[in-house]
Amino acid sequence: MSRTDDVVNGIKRMILEGVFRPGDRLPVEKDLAESLGVSRGSLREGVSALSILGIVNTRQGDGTYVTNLDTTQLLAPMGFVVDLQGQGDARHIHTVRRLLECEAARLAATRITDEALAQAKDLLDEAARSVGQRPPDHERIIEIDIAFHRIIAAHSDNPVLVGLIEAFAGRTVRGRLWRSLHEEGADRRTHEEHVAIWTALVARDPERARIRMANHLVGVEESLHGLPEDPDPVSELPAG
């Protein structure tokens, strides 16, 4: 391992052991370098790597702090892995997304709050209006889609699952928008499937929520057979 790796692993170990906690300021450069047995140059490289990973945050003129270690932020680098795997066949990404989001729906059915259900219902009501517009506001429909799924994920009560869903779902937006633009009736079917998911959540029925989510996402995956290799749906949106 390089000396930079020693810094990264050393600071991560101290965080895991409770020496440094979220929000703590790291010791000054000289003292931290001595405690890790590395040069200041290696320390700076290691801290830079940890900053990219979202583990620490350097504030100009103030020092380096441990972040709040938010799971979603820490899993964000997974997005690059997803991008690499998604090149050539976006269906691979959607398949993993389906596995994650079906479990999220199952968990959320017994955990989601009445307030969150009301927020989801407001989104569905807006989606119904947007789908009925001529021409439909495709971009807003996708924004609503993302927000609806995000509410469900957030109430799975599993921050790791939430972080993974964010990493995967964020890479599916272009395909979803392409489907919205090119597949006749896709927006209305998506809305009806969302309503079915919401109804299962209101009933606090985990298995029905999982099945409704699976039905919805399988339909999305099947639509990707016609997806171009490098879709650019945004350029096809009507001006204004």
Coordinates of N, CA and C in Angstrom, one line a residue:
M1 N 0.8 -1.2 0.0 CA 0.0 0.0 0.0 C 0.9 1.2 0.0
S2 N 0.4 2.3 -0.6 CA 1.1 3.6 -0.6 C 0.9 4.3 0.7
R3 N 1.7 5.3 1.0 CA 1.5 6.1 2.2 C 0.2 6.9 2.2
T4 N -0.3 7.2 1.0 CA -1.6 7.8 0.9 C -2.7 6.8 1.4
D5 N -2.6 5.5 1.0 CA -3.5 4.5 1.5 C -3.4 4.4 3.0
D6 N -2.2 4.6 3.6 CA -2.1 4.5 5.0 C -2.9 5.6 5.7
V7 N -2.9 6.8 5.1 CA -3.7 8.0 5.6 C -5.2 7.7 5.5
V8 N -5.6 7.2 4.3 CA -7.0 6.9 4.2 C -7.5 5.9 5.2
N9 N -6.8 4.8 5.2 CA -7.2 3.7 6.1 C -7.0 4.1 7.6
G10 N -6.0 4.9 7.9 CA -5.8 5.3 9.3 C -6.9 6.1 9.8
I11 N -7.3 7.1 9.0 CA -8.4 8.0 9.4 C -9.7 7.3 9.4
K12 N -10.0 6.4 8.4 CA -11.2 5.6 8.5 C -11.3 4.8 9.7
R13 N -10.1 4.2 10.1 CA -10.1 3.3 11.3 C -10.4 4.1 12.5
M14 N -9.9 5.3 12.6 CA -10.1 6.2 13.8 C -11.6 6.6 13.9
I15 N -12.2 6.8 12.7 CA -13.6 7.1 12.7 C -14.4 5.9 13.2
L16 N -14.1 4.7 12.7 CA -14.8 3.5 13.1 C -14.6 3.2 14.6
E17 N -13.5 3.6 15.1 CA -13.2 3.3 16.5 C -13.7 4.4 17.4
G18 N -14.3 5.5 16.8 CA -14.9 6.5 17.6 C -13.9 7.6 18.0
V19 N -12.7 7.6 17.6 CA -11.7 8.6 17.9 C -12.2 9.9 17.3
F20 N -12.7 9.9 16.0 CA -13.3 11.0 15.4 C -14.8 10.7 15.1
R21 N -15.6 11.6 15.4 CA -17.1 11.5 15.2 C -17.6 12.5 14.1
P22 N -18.7 12.2 13.6 CA -19.3 13.2 12.6 C -19.3 14.6 13.2
G23 N -18.7 15.5 12.4 CA -18.6 16.9 12.8 C -17.3 17.3 13.5
D24 N -16.5 16.3 13.9 CA -15.3 16.6 14.6 C -14.3 17.2 13.6
R25 N -13.5 18.1 14.2 CA -12.4 18.7 13.4 C -11.1 17.9 13.6
L26 N -10.5 17.5 12.5 CA -9.3 16.7 12.6 C -8.1 17.6 13.2
P27 N -7.1 16.9 13.8 CA -6.0 17.6 14.4 C -5.3 18.4 13.3
V28 N -4.4 19.4 13.7 CA -3.7 20.1 12.7 C -2.8 19.2 11.9
E29 N -2.4 19.6 10.7 CA -1.7 18.8 9.8 C -0.5 18.2 10.4
K30 N 0.4 19.0 11.1 CA 1.6 18.4 11.7 C 1.3 17.3 12.6
D31 N 0.4 17.5 13.5 CA 0.1 16.5 14.6 C -0.5 15.2 14.0
L32 N -1.4 15.4 13.0 CA -2.1 14.2 12.4 C -1.1 13.4 11.6
A33 N -0.2 14.1 10.9 CA 0.8 13.4 10.1 C 1.7 12.6 11.0
E34 N 2.1 13.2 12.1 CA 3.0 12.4 13.0 C 2.3 11.2 13.6
S35 N 1.0 11.4 13.9 CA 0.3 10.3 14.6 C 0.1 9.1 13.6
L36 N 0.0 9.4 12.3 CA -0.1 8.4 11.3 C 1.2 7.9 10.7
G37 N 2.3 8.6 11.1 CA 3.6 8.2 10.6 C 3.8 8.5 9.1
V38 N 3.3 9.6 8.6 CA 3.4 9.9 7.2 C 3.9 11.3 7.1
S39 N 4.3 11.7 5.8 CA 4.7 13.0 5.5 C 3.5 13.9 5.4
R40 N 3.7 15.2 5.4 CA 2.6 16.1 5.2 C 2.0 16.0 3.8
G41 N 2.9 15.7 2.8 CA 2.4 15.6 1.5 C 1.5 14.4 1.3
S42 N 1.9 13.2 1.9 CA 1.0 12.1 1.9 C -0.3 12.3 2.6
L43 N -0.2 13.1 3.7 CA -1.4 13.4 4.5 C -2.4 14.2 3.6
R44 N -1.9 15.2 2.9 CA -2.7 16.0 2.1 C -3.4 15.2 1.0
E45 N -2.6 14.3 0.4 CA -3.2 13.4 -0.7 C -4.3 12.5 -0.1
G46 N -4.0 11.9 1.1 CA -5.0 11.1 1.7 C -6.3 11.8 2.1
V47 N -6.1 13.0 2.6 CA -7.3 13.8 3.0 C -8.1 14.2 1.7
S48 N -7.4 14.5 0.7 CA -8.0 14.8 -0.6 C -8.9 13.7 -1.1
A49 N -8.3 12.4 -1.0 CA -9.1 11.2 -1.4 C -10.3 11.1 -0.5
L50 N -10.2 11.3 0.8 CA -11.3 11.1 1.7 C -12.4 12.2 1.5
S51 N -11.9 13.4 1.0 CA -12.9 14.4 0.7 C -13.7 14.0 -0.5
I52 N -13.1 13.4 -1.5 CA -13.8 12.9 -2.7 C -14.8 11.9 -2.3
L53 N -14.5 11.1 -1.3 CA -15.4 10.0 -0.9 C -16.5 10.5 0.0
G54 N -16.4 11.8 0.4 CA -17.5 12.4 1.2 C -17.3 12.1 2.7
I55 N -16.1 11.7 3.1 CA -15.8 11.3 4.5 C -15.3 12.5 5.3
V56 N -14.5 13.4 4.7 CA -14.1 14.6 5.3 C -14.4 15.8 4.4
N57 N -14.4 17.0 5.0 CA -14.6 18.2 4.3 C -13.6 19.3 4.7
T58 N -12.8 19.8 3.8 CA -11.8 20.8 4.2 C -12.4 22.2 4.0
R59 N -12.3 23.0 5.0 CA -12.9 24.4 4.9 C -11.7 25.3 4.9
Q60 N -11.6 26.1 3.9 CA -10.5 27.0 3.7 C -10.3 27.9 4.9
G61 N -9.1 27.8 5.5 CA -8.7 28.7 6.6 C -9.3 28.2 7.9
D62 N -10.0 27.1 7.9 CA -10.7 26.6 9.2 C -10.2 25.3 9.6
G63 N -9.9 24.4 8.6 CA -9.4 23.1 9.0 C -10.2 22.0 8.2
T64 N -10.0 20.8 8.6 CA -10.7 19.6 8.0 C -11.6 19.0 9.0
Y65 N -12.8 18.7 8.6 CA -13.8 18.1 9.5 C -14.3 16.8 8.9
V66 N -14.7 15.9 9.9 CA -15.4 14.7 9.5 C -16.8 15.2 9.1
T67 N -17.3 14.7 7.9 CA -18.7 15.1 7.5 C -19.7 14.4 8.4
N68 N -21.0 14.6 8.1 CA -22.0 14.0 8.9 C -22.2 12.5 8.5
L69 N -21.3 12.0 7.6 CA -21.3 10.6 7.1 C -22.6 10.1 6.7
D70 N -23.3 11.0 5.9 CA -24.6 10.7 5.4 C -24.4 9.5 4.4
T71 N -25.2 8.5 4.6 CA -25.1 7.2 3.8 C -25.3 7.5 2.3
T72 N -26.2 8.3 1.9 CA -26.4 8.6 0.5 C -25.2 9.3 -0.1
Q73 N -24.6 10.2 0.6 CA -23.4 10.9 0.1 C -22.3 9.9 0.0
L74 N -22.1 9.0 1.0 CA -21.0 8.1 1.0 C -21.1 7.1 -0.2
L75 N -22.4 6.8 -0.5 CA -22.6 5.8 -1.6 C -22.6 6.5 -3.0
A76 N -22.5 7.8 -3.0 CA -22.6 8.5 -4.3 C -21.5 8.0 -5.3
P77 N -20.3 7.7 -4.9 CA -19.3 7.2 -5.9 C -19.8 5.9 -6.6
M78 N -20.8 5.2 -6.0 CA -21.3 4.0 -6.7 C -21.9 4.4 -8.0
G79 N -22.3 5.7 -8.1 CA -22.9 6.2 -9.4 C -21.9 6.0 -10.6
F80 N -20.6 6.1 -10.3 CA -19.7 6.0 -11.4 C -19.6 4.5 -11.9
V81 N -19.7 3.6 -10.9 CA -19.8 2.2 -11.2 C -21.0 1.9 -12.0
V82 N -22.1 2.5 -11.6 CA -23.4 2.3 -12.3 C -23.3 2.8 -13.7
D83 N -22.6 4.0 -13.9 CA -22.4 4.5 -15.3 C -21.7 3.6 -16.1
L84 N -20.6 3.0 -15.6 CA -19.8 2.1 -16.4 C -20.5 0.8 -16.8
Q85 N -21.3 0.3 -15.8 CA -22.0 -0.9 -16.1 C -23.2 -0.7 -17.1
G86 N -23.7 0.6 -17.0 CA -24.9 0.9 -17.8 C -24.6 1.1 -19.3
Q87 N -23.3 1.4 -19.6 CA -22.9 1.6 -21.0 C -23.2 0.3 -21.8
G88 N -24.0 0.5 -22.8 CA -24.3 -0.6 -23.7 C -25.7 -1.3 -23.4
D89 N -26.1 -1.3 -22.2 CA -27.4 -2.0 -21.9 C -28.0 -1.4 -20.6
A90 N -28.8 -0.4 -20.7 CA -29.4 0.2 -19.5 C -30.3 -0.7 -18.8
R91 N -30.7 -1.8 -19.4 CA -31.6 -2.7 -18.7 C -31.0 -3.4 -17.5
H92 N -29.6 -3.5 -17.5 CA -28.9 -4.1 -16.4 C -29.2 -3.2 -15.2
I93 N -29.1 -1.9 -15.4 CA -29.3 -0.9 -14.3 C -30.7 -1.0 -13.8
H94 N -31.7 -1.0 -14.7 CA -33.1 -1.1 -14.3 C -33.4 -2.4 -13.6
T95 N -32.8 -3.5 -13.9 CA -33.0 -4.7 -13.2 C -32.6 -4.6 -11.7
V96 N -31.4 -4.0 -11.5 CA -31.0 -3.9 -10.1 C -31.9 -2.8 -9.4
R97 N -32.3 -1.8 -10.1 CA -33.2 -0.8 -9.5 C -34.5 -1.5 -9.1
R98 N -35.0 -2.4 -9.9 CA -36.2 -3.1 -9.5 C -36.1 -3.9 -8.3
L99 N -35.0 -4.6 -8.1 CA -34.7 -5.4 -6.9 C -34.7 -4.5 -5.7
L100 N -34.0 -3.4 -5.8 CA -33.9 -2.5 -4.7 C -35.2 -1.8 -4.3
E101 N -35.9 -1.3 -5.3 CA -37.2 -0.6 -5.1 C -38.3 -1.5 -4.7
C102 N -38.4 -2.7 -5.1 CA -39.4 -3.6 -4.6 C -39.3 -3.9 -3.1
E103 N -38.0 -4.0 -2.7 CA -37.8 -4.2 -1.3 C -38.1 -3.0 -0.5
A104 N -37.8 -1.8 -1.1 CA -38.1 -0.6 -0.4 C -39.6 -0.4 -0.2
A105 N -40.4 -0.8 -1.3 CA -41.9 -0.7 -1.2 C -42.4 -1.6 -0.1
R106 N -41.8 -2.8 -0.1 CA -42.3 -3.8 0.9 C -42.0 -3.3 2.4
L107 N -40.9 -2.7 2.6 CA -40.5 -2.2 3.9 C -41.4 -0.9 4.2
A108 N -41.5 -0.1 3.2 CA -42.2 1.2 3.5 C -43.7 1.0 3.8
A109 N -44.3 -0.1 3.4 CA -45.7 -0.4 3.6 C -46.1 -0.3 5.1
T110 N -45.2 -0.8 6.0 CA -45.5 -0.8 7.4 C -44.8 0.4 8.1
R111 N -44.1 1.2 7.4 CA -43.3 2.3 8.1 C -43.7 3.7 7.6
I112 N -44.3 3.8 6.5 CA -44.5 5.1 5.9 C -45.6 5.9 6.8
T113 N -45.4 7.2 6.9 CA -46.2 8.0 7.8 C -47.4 8.5 7.0
D114 N -48.5 8.9 7.7 CA -49.7 9.4 7.0 C -49.3 10.7 6.3
E115 N -48.4 11.5 6.9 CA -47.9 12.7 6.2 C -47.3 12.4 4.9
A116 N -46.4 11.4 4.9 CA -45.7 11.0 3.6 C -46.7 10.5 2.6
L117 N -47.7 9.8 3.0 CA -48.7 9.3 2.1 C -49.5 10.4 1.5
A118 N -49.8 11.5 2.3 CA -50.5 12.7 1.8 C -49.6 13.4 0.8
Q119 N -48.3 13.5 1.1 CA -47.4 14.1 0.1 C -47.3 13.3 -1.2
A120 N -47.3 12.0 -1.1 CA -47.3 11.2 -2.3 C -48.6 11.4 -3.1
K121 N -49.7 11.5 -2.4 CA -51.0 11.7 -3.0 C -51.1 13.0 -3.8
D122 N -50.5 14.1 -3.2 CA -50.4 15.4 -3.8 C -49.6 15.3 -5.1
L123 N -48.5 14.5 -5.1 CA -47.8 14.3 -6.3 C -48.6 13.6 -7.4
L124 N -49.3 12.6 -7.0 CA -50.1 11.8 -7.9 C -51.2 12.7 -8.5
D125 N -51.8 13.5 -7.7 CA -52.8 14.4 -8.2 C -52.2 15.4 -9.2
E126 N -51.0 15.9 -9.0 CA -50.4 16.8 -9.9 C -50.0 16.0 -11.2
A127 N -49.6 14.8 -11.0 CA -49.3 13.9 -12.2 C -50.5 13.7 -13.1
A128 N -51.7 13.5 -12.5 CA -52.9 13.3 -13.2 C -53.2 14.5 -14.1
R129 N -53.0 15.7 -13.5 CA -53.2 16.9 -14.2 C -52.2 17.1 -15.4
S130 N -51.0 16.8 -15.1 CA -49.9 16.9 -16.1 C -50.1 16.0 -17.3
V131 N -50.5 14.7 -17.0 CA -50.8 13.7 -18.0 C -51.9 14.2 -18.9
G132 N -52.9 14.9 -18.4 CA -54.0 15.3 -19.1 C -53.8 16.6 -20.0
Q133 N -52.6 17.2 -19.8 CA -52.3 18.4 -20.5 C -52.0 18.1 -22.0
R134 N -52.2 19.0 -22.9 CA -51.8 18.8 -24.3 C -51.0 20.1 -24.7
P135 N -49.7 19.9 -25.0 CA -48.9 18.7 -24.8 C -48.5 18.5 -23.4
P136 N -48.3 17.2 -23.0 CA -47.9 16.9 -21.6 C -46.5 17.6 -21.3
D137 N -46.4 17.9 -20.0 CA -45.1 18.5 -19.6 C -44.2 17.3 -19.1
H138 N -43.5 16.7 -20.1 CA -42.8 15.5 -19.9 C -41.7 15.6 -18.8
E139 N -41.0 16.7 -18.7 CA -40.0 16.9 -17.7 C -40.6 17.0 -16.3
R140 N -41.7 17.6 -16.2 CA -42.4 17.7 -14.8 C -42.9 16.3 -14.5
I141 N -43.4 15.6 -15.4 CA -43.9 14.2 -15.1 C -42.8 13.4 -14.6
I142 N -41.6 13.5 -15.2 CA -40.4 12.7 -14.7 C -40.0 13.2 -13.3
E143 N -40.0 14.5 -13.0 CA -39.7 15.0 -11.7 C -40.6 14.4 -10.7
I144 N -41.9 14.4 -11.0 CA -42.9 13.8 -10.1 C -42.6 12.3 -9.8
D145 N -42.3 11.6 -10.9 CA -42.0 10.2 -10.8 C -40.8 10.0 -9.8
I146 N -39.8 10.8 -10.0 CA -38.6 10.6 -9.1 C -39.0 10.9 -7.7
A147 N -39.7 12.0 -7.5 CA -40.1 12.4 -6.1 C -41.0 11.3 -5.4
F148 N -41.9 10.7 -6.2 CA -42.8 9.7 -5.7 C -41.9 8.5 -5.2
H149 N -41.0 8.0 -6.1 CA -40.2 6.9 -5.7 C -39.3 7.2 -4.5
R150 N -38.8 8.5 -4.4 CA -37.9 8.9 -3.4 C -38.7 8.9 -2.0
I151 N -39.9 9.2 -2.0 CA -40.7 9.2 -0.7 C -40.8 7.7 -0.2
I152 N -41.0 6.8 -1.1 CA -41.1 5.4 -0.7 C -39.8 4.9 -0.2
A153 N -38.7 5.2 -0.9 CA -37.4 4.8 -0.5 C -37.0 5.3 0.9
A154 N -37.3 6.6 1.1 CA -37.0 7.3 2.4 C -37.7 6.6 3.5
H155 N -38.9 6.0 3.3 CA -39.6 5.4 4.4 C -39.4 3.9 4.5
S156 N -38.3 3.4 3.8 CA -38.0 2.0 4.0 C -37.2 1.8 5.3
D157 N -36.8 3.0 5.9 CA -36.1 2.9 7.2 C -34.8 2.2 7.1
N158 N -34.2 2.3 5.9 CA -32.9 1.6 5.7 C -32.0 2.6 4.9
P159 N -31.1 3.3 5.6 CA -30.4 4.3 4.9 C -29.4 3.8 3.8
V160 N -29.0 2.6 4.0 CA -28.1 2.0 2.9 C -28.9 1.7 1.7
L161 N -30.1 1.2 1.9 CA -31.0 0.9 0.7 C -31.3 2.2 0.0
V162 N -31.6 3.3 0.8 CA -31.9 4.6 0.2 C -30.7 5.1 -0.6
G163 N -29.5 5.0 -0.1 CA -28.3 5.4 -0.8 C -28.1 4.6 -2.1
L164 N -28.3 3.3 -2.1 CA -28.2 2.5 -3.3 C -29.3 2.9 -4.4
I165 N -30.5 3.1 -3.9 CA -31.5 3.5 -4.8 C -31.2 4.8 -5.5
E166 N -30.7 5.8 -4.7 CA -30.3 7.1 -5.3 C -29.3 6.9 -6.4
A167 N -28.3 6.0 -6.1 CA -27.2 5.8 -7.0 C -27.7 5.2 -8.3
F168 N -28.6 4.3 -8.2 CA -29.1 3.6 -9.4 C -30.2 4.4 -10.1
A169 N -31.2 4.8 -9.4 CA -32.4 5.5 -10.0 C -32.0 6.8 -10.7
G170 N -31.0 7.5 -10.2 CA -30.5 8.7 -10.8 C -30.0 8.5 -12.2
R171 N -29.5 7.3 -12.5 CA -28.9 7.0 -13.8 C -30.0 6.5 -14.8
T172 N -31.3 6.4 -14.4 CA -32.3 5.9 -15.3 C -33.2 7.0 -15.8
V173 N -32.9 8.3 -15.5 CA -33.7 9.4 -15.9 C -33.9 9.5 -17.4
R174 N -32.7 9.4 -18.1 CA -32.8 9.6 -19.5 C -33.7 8.5 -20.2
G175 N -33.5 7.3 -19.7 CA -34.4 6.2 -20.3 C -35.8 6.5 -20.0
R176 N -36.1 6.9 -18.8 CA -37.5 7.2 -18.4 C -38.1 8.3 -19.2
L177 N -37.3 9.3 -19.5 CA -37.8 10.5 -20.3 C -38.0 10.1 -21.7
W178 N -37.1 9.2 -22.2 CA -37.2 8.7 -23.6 C -38.5 8.0 -23.7
R179 N -38.8 7.1 -22.7 CA -40.1 6.3 -22.8 C -41.3 7.3 -22.8
S180 N -41.2 8.3 -21.9 CA -42.3 9.3 -21.8 C -42.6 9.9 -23.2
L181 N -41.5 10.2 -23.9 CA -41.7 10.9 -25.2 C -42.1 10.0 -26.3
H182 N -41.6 8.7 -26.3 CA -41.8 7.9 -27.5 C -42.8 6.8 -27.4
E183 N -43.2 6.4 -26.2 CA -44.1 5.3 -26.0 C -45.5 5.8 -25.7
E184 N -46.4 5.5 -26.7 CA -47.8 6.0 -26.6 C -48.4 5.5 -25.3
G185 N -49.0 6.4 -24.5 CA -49.7 6.1 -23.3 C -48.8 5.7 -22.1
A186 N -47.5 5.9 -22.2 CA -46.6 5.5 -21.2 C -46.8 6.3 -19.9
D187 N -47.0 7.6 -20.1 CA -47.2 8.5 -18.9 C -48.5 8.1 -18.1
R188 N -49.6 7.8 -18.8 CA -50.8 7.4 -18.1 C -50.7 6.1 -17.4
R189 N -50.0 5.1 -18.1 CA -49.8 3.8 -17.5 C -48.9 4.0 -16.2
T190 N -47.9 4.8 -16.3 CA -47.0 5.0 -15.2 C -47.8 5.6 -14.0
H191 N -48.7 6.5 -14.3 CA -49.5 7.2 -13.3 C -50.4 6.1 -12.6
E192 N -51.1 5.3 -13.5 CA -52.0 4.3 -12.9 C -51.2 3.3 -12.0
E193 N -50.0 2.9 -12.5 CA -49.2 2.0 -11.7 C -48.8 2.6 -10.3
H194 N -48.5 3.9 -10.4 CA -48.1 4.7 -9.2 C -49.3 4.7 -8.2
V195 N -50.5 4.9 -8.7 CA -51.7 4.9 -7.9 C -51.9 3.6 -7.2
A196 N -51.6 2.5 -8.0 CA -51.8 1.1 -7.4 C -50.8 0.9 -6.3
I197 N -49.5 1.4 -6.5 CA -48.5 1.3 -5.4 C -49.0 2.1 -4.2
W198 N -49.4 3.3 -4.4 CA -49.9 4.1 -3.3 C -51.0 3.5 -2.6
T199 N -52.0 2.9 -3.3 CA -53.1 2.2 -2.6 C -52.6 1.1 -1.8
A200 N -51.6 0.3 -2.2 CA -51.1 -0.8 -1.4 C -50.4 -0.2 -0.2
L201 N -49.7 0.9 -0.3 CA -49.1 1.5 0.9 C -50.1 2.0 1.9
V202 N -51.2 2.6 1.4 CA -52.3 3.1 2.3 C -52.9 1.9 3.0
A203 N -53.0 0.7 2.4 CA -53.5 -0.5 3.0 C -52.5 -1.1 3.9
R204 N -51.3 -0.6 4.0 CA -50.2 -1.2 4.8 C -50.0 -2.7 4.5
D205 N -50.0 -3.0 3.2 CA -49.9 -4.3 2.7 C -48.5 -4.5 2.1
P206 N -47.5 -5.0 2.8 CA -46.2 -5.1 2.2 C -46.1 -6.0 1.0
E207 N -46.7 -7.1 0.9 CA -46.6 -8.0 -0.2 C -47.3 -7.3 -1.5
R208 N -48.4 -6.7 -1.3 CA -49.1 -6.1 -2.4 C -48.3 -4.9 -2.9
A209 N -47.7 -4.1 -2.0 CA -46.8 -3.0 -2.4 C -45.6 -3.5 -3.2
R210 N -45.0 -4.6 -2.8 CA -43.9 -5.1 -3.5 C -44.3 -5.6 -4.9
I211 N -45.4 -6.3 -5.0 CA -45.9 -6.8 -6.3 C -46.3 -5.6 -7.2
R212 N -46.9 -4.6 -6.7 CA -47.3 -3.4 -7.5 C -46.1 -2.7 -8.0
M213 N -45.0 -2.6 -7.1 CA -43.8 -1.9 -7.6 C -43.1 -2.8 -8.6
A214 N -43.1 -4.1 -8.5 CA -42.5 -5.0 -9.4 C -43.2 -4.9 -10.8
N215 N -44.5 -4.9 -10.8 CA -45.3 -4.8 -12.0 C -44.9 -3.5 -12.7
H216 N -44.8 -2.4 -12.0 CA -44.5 -1.1 -12.6 C -43.1 -1.1 -13.2
L217 N -42.1 -1.6 -12.5 CA -40.7 -1.5 -12.9 C -40.4 -2.5 -14.0
V218 N -41.1 -3.7 -14.0 CA -41.0 -4.6 -15.1 C -41.4 -4.0 -16.4
G219 N -42.5 -3.2 -16.4 CA -43.0 -2.5 -17.6 C -42.0 -1.5 -18.1
V220 N -41.4 -0.8 -17.1 CA -40.3 0.1 -17.5 C -39.2 -0.6 -18.2
E221 N -38.8 -1.7 -17.7 CA -37.6 -2.5 -18.3 C -38.0 -3.0 -19.7
E222 N -39.2 -3.5 -19.8 CA -39.6 -4.0 -21.1 C -39.6 -2.9 -22.2
S223 N -39.9 -1.7 -21.8 CA -40.0 -0.6 -22.8 C -38.6 -0.2 -23.3
L224 N -37.5 -0.6 -22.5 CA -36.2 -0.3 -22.9 C -35.6 -1.0 -24.1
H225 N -36.4 -2.0 -24.6 CA -35.9 -2.8 -25.8 C -35.8 -1.8 -27.0
G226 N -36.6 -0.8 -27.0 CA -36.5 0.2 -28.1 C -35.7 1.4 -27.8
L227 N -35.0 1.4 -26.7 CA -34.2 2.5 -26.3 C -32.9 2.6 -27.2
P228 N -32.6 3.8 -27.8 CA -31.4 3.9 -28.6 C -30.2 3.7 -27.7
E229 N -29.0 3.4 -28.3 CA -27.8 3.2 -27.5 C -27.4 4.4 -26.7
D230 N -27.6 5.6 -27.3 CA -27.2 6.9 -26.7 C -28.4 7.9 -26.8
P231 N -29.5 7.7 -26.0 CA -30.6 8.5 -26.2 C -30.4 9.9 -25.7
D232 N -30.9 10.9 -26.4 CA -30.8 12.3 -26.0 C -32.2 12.9 -26.0
P233 N -33.1 12.4 -25.1 CA -34.5 12.8 -25.1 C -34.7 14.3 -24.9
V234 N -33.8 15.0 -24.2 CA -34.0 16.4 -23.9 C -34.0 17.2 -25.1
S235 N -33.2 16.8 -26.1 CA -33.1 17.6 -27.4 C -34.4 17.5 -28.2
E236 N -35.3 16.5 -27.8 CA -36.5 16.3 -28.6 C -37.7 16.9 -27.9
L237 N -37.5 17.6 -26.7 CA -38.6 18.2 -26.1 C -39.0 19.5 -26.9
P238 N -40.3 19.8 -26.9 CA -40.7 21.0 -27.6 C -40.1 22.2 -27.0
A239 N -39.8 23.2 -27.8 CA -39.2 24.5 -27.2 C -40.2 25.1 -26.3
G240 N -39.7 25.8 -25.2 CA -40.5 26.5 -24.3 C -41.2 25.5 -23.3

